[in-house]
């Protein structure tokens, strides 16, 4: 009877799982111009990110059905879709928050614990951006370049393939640069290094600093 009650409770929990939704941006689509055009921003947000949200919801529905039927094989088979669409949703949600227009403070890194850490570990923001740009340019195919807080409590620069999350390798994501062609091709064509160089003009360092402070505080617990 107890086992049956647990199964019933599990079924009820699965049945009420909320749907993921496309988050609103904190700024209009033209806010990042001329670094990123309104055309790319609108397509990137309403088409590409929306596709990841829809794919994640569909994958979770399939997972729920497999769990309810105790189909372990189906549960395992759905994991790549969850990883891809879930990562796409998470990564883009961070990406939008990491950006802000130049007139609203984009590109400005003020005195903070994050700035001190960047100066200490990389020798300044310019050296960090150069290093991260080179890492992004070295991605084969599609992926992301990340400034992260690693498990040692240090800043790190890593790349992830496709839509893999920085968290999947135990890092706290602070700043992500989308290296998929859909993020830049209409504006920069095949000269992606120009995109990597220019995107630093619209980095929302206040958001990055907040993520750093929260990550350090979490690790200290």
Coordinates of C-alpha atoms in Angstrom, one line a residue, residues 13-177:
X13 CA 3.9 15.5 -9.2
X14 CA 4.7 14.6 -12.9
X15 CA 1.2 15.6 -14.0
X16 CA 1.5 19.2 -12.7
X17 CA 5.0 20.0 -14.0
X18 CA 4.9 23.6 -15.4
X19 CA 5.6 24.4 -19.0
X20 CA 8.7 26.4 -19.8
X21 CA 8.1 29.7 -21.5
X22 CA 10.2 32.1 -23.7
X23 CA 11.4 34.8 -21.4
X24 CA 10.9 38.4 -22.3
X25 CA 14.0 40.5 -23.0
X26 CA 14.9 43.5 -20.7
X27 CA 15.3 45.7 -23.8
X28 CA 13.9 46.2 -27.3
X29 CA 15.3 44.3 -30.2
X30 CA 17.3 47.3 -31.5
X31 CA 18.9 48.1 -28.2
X32 CA 22.2 46.4 -29.1
X33 CA 22.7 48.0 -32.4
X34 CA 25.0 48.5 -34.2
X35 CA 26.8 45.5 -32.5
X36 CA 23.8 43.2 -33.0
X37 CA 21.0 44.2 -35.4
X38 CA 17.4 44.1 -34.4
X39 CA 16.8 41.6 -37.2
X40 CA 19.2 39.1 -35.7
X41 CA 17.9 39.8 -32.2
X42 CA 14.3 39.2 -33.2
X43 CA 15.1 36.0 -35.1
X44 CA 17.4 34.7 -32.4
X45 CA 14.9 35.3 -29.6
X46 CA 11.5 34.5 -31.2
X47 CA 12.6 31.7 -33.5
X48 CA 15.8 30.0 -32.2
X49 CA 15.3 30.4 -28.5
X50 CA 11.6 29.7 -28.9
X51 CA 12.4 26.4 -30.7
X52 CA 14.6 25.3 -27.7
X53 CA 11.7 26.1 -25.3
X54 CA 9.2 24.1 -27.4
X55 CA 11.7 21.2 -27.8
X56 CA 12.3 21.1 -24.1
X57 CA 8.6 21.0 -23.3
X58 CA 8.1 18.2 -25.8
X59 CA 11.0 16.2 -24.4
X60 CA 9.7 16.6 -20.9
X61 CA 6.3 15.4 -22.0
X62 CA 7.9 12.3 -23.5
X63 CA 10.0 11.8 -20.3
X64 CA 6.9 12.1 -18.2
X65 CA 5.1 9.4 -20.2
X66 CA 8.1 7.1 -20.0
X67 CA 8.3 7.6 -16.2
X68 CA 4.6 6.9 -15.7
X69 CA 4.9 3.7 -17.7
X70 CA 8.2 2.8 -16.0
X71 CA 9.9 2.6 -19.5
X72 CA 13.5 2.9 -18.5
X73 CA 14.8 2.5 -22.1
X74 CA 12.6 5.4 -23.3
X75 CA 13.7 7.5 -20.3
X76 CA 17.4 7.0 -21.2
X77 CA 16.8 7.6 -24.9
X78 CA 15.2 11.0 -24.3
X79 CA 18.2 12.4 -22.4
X80 CA 20.0 13.8 -25.5
X81 CA 17.0 15.9 -26.4
X82 CA 16.7 17.1 -22.8
X83 CA 20.4 18.0 -22.9
X84 CA 20.1 19.8 -26.2
X85 CA 16.9 21.8 -25.8
X86 CA 17.3 22.3 -22.1
X87 CA 20.8 23.6 -22.6
X88 CA 19.6 25.8 -25.4
X89 CA 16.9 27.3 -23.1
X90 CA 19.3 27.8 -20.2
X91 CA 22.2 29.2 -22.2
X92 CA 20.1 31.7 -24.1
X93 CA 18.3 32.9 -20.9
X94 CA 21.8 33.7 -19.5
X95 CA 22.9 35.2 -22.8
X96 CA 20.1 37.8 -22.9
X97 CA 20.8 38.9 -19.4
X98 CA 24.5 39.2 -20.2
X99 CA 23.8 41.9 -22.8
X100 CA 22.8 45.5 -22.6
X101 CA 22.9 48.5 -24.9
X102 CA 26.0 50.7 -24.9
X103 CA 23.9 53.7 -23.8
X104 CA 22.7 51.8 -20.8
X105 CA 26.2 50.9 -19.6
X106 CA 27.1 48.1 -22.0
X107 CA 30.8 47.2 -21.9
X108 CA 31.5 49.1 -18.7
X109 CA 33.2 47.1 -16.0
X110 CA 33.3 49.1 -12.7
X111 CA 35.1 48.4 -9.5
X112 CA 33.9 45.2 -8.0
X113 CA 35.0 41.8 -6.7
X114 CA 34.7 40.5 -10.2
X115 CA 36.9 43.3 -11.6
X116 CA 39.5 42.5 -9.0
X117 CA 39.5 38.8 -9.9
X118 CA 39.7 39.6 -13.6
X119 CA 42.7 41.9 -13.0
X120 CA 44.4 39.3 -10.8
X121 CA 43.9 36.3 -13.0
X122 CA 43.9 37.7 -16.5
X123 CA 45.7 41.0 -16.2
X124 CA 42.6 43.1 -17.1
X125 CA 39.4 43.0 -19.1
X126 CA 41.2 43.5 -22.5
X127 CA 43.4 40.4 -22.0
X128 CA 40.4 38.4 -20.8
X129 CA 38.4 39.4 -23.9
X130 CA 41.3 38.5 -26.2
X131 CA 41.7 35.1 -24.6
X132 CA 38.0 34.4 -24.6
X133 CA 37.7 35.5 -28.3
X134 CA 40.5 33.1 -29.3
X135 CA 38.8 30.3 -27.4
X136 CA 35.5 31.1 -29.1
X137 CA 37.1 31.2 -32.5
X138 CA 38.6 27.7 -31.9
X139 CA 35.2 26.1 -31.5
X140 CA 34.7 23.5 -34.2
X141 CA 31.1 23.7 -35.5
X142 CA 28.7 25.3 -33.0
X143 CA 29.0 26.0 -29.3
X144 CA 29.6 28.6 -26.6
X145 CA 32.5 30.3 -24.9
X146 CA 32.1 30.9 -21.2
X147 CA 33.6 33.0 -18.4
X148 CA 32.9 30.8 -15.4
X149 CA 33.6 30.3 -11.7
X150 CA 35.2 26.9 -11.4
X151 CA 35.1 24.4 -8.5
X152 CA 38.3 25.9 -7.1
X153 CA 36.6 29.3 -6.7
X154 CA 38.7 30.8 -9.6
X155 CA 37.6 32.4 -12.8
X156 CA 38.0 30.2 -15.9
X157 CA 37.4 30.4 -19.6
X158 CA 35.9 27.3 -21.2
X159 CA 34.0 26.3 -24.3
X160 CA 31.1 23.9 -24.6
X161 CA 29.9 22.1 -27.7
X162 CA 26.4 22.6 -29.2
X163 CA 24.1 23.6 -26.4
X164 CA 26.0 22.0 -23.6
X165 CA 25.8 24.0 -20.4
X166 CA 28.8 25.2 -18.4
X167 CA 27.1 23.7 -15.3
X168 CA 27.3 20.3 -17.0
X169 CA 31.1 20.3 -16.2
X170 CA 30.6 21.7 -12.7
X171 CA 31.2 25.4 -13.6
X172 CA 29.1 28.4 -12.6
X173 CA 28.3 30.3 -15.8
X174 CA 29.0 34.1 -15.6
X175 CA 29.2 35.3 -19.2
X176 CA 28.4 33.3 -22.3
X177 CA 29.2 34.2 -25.9

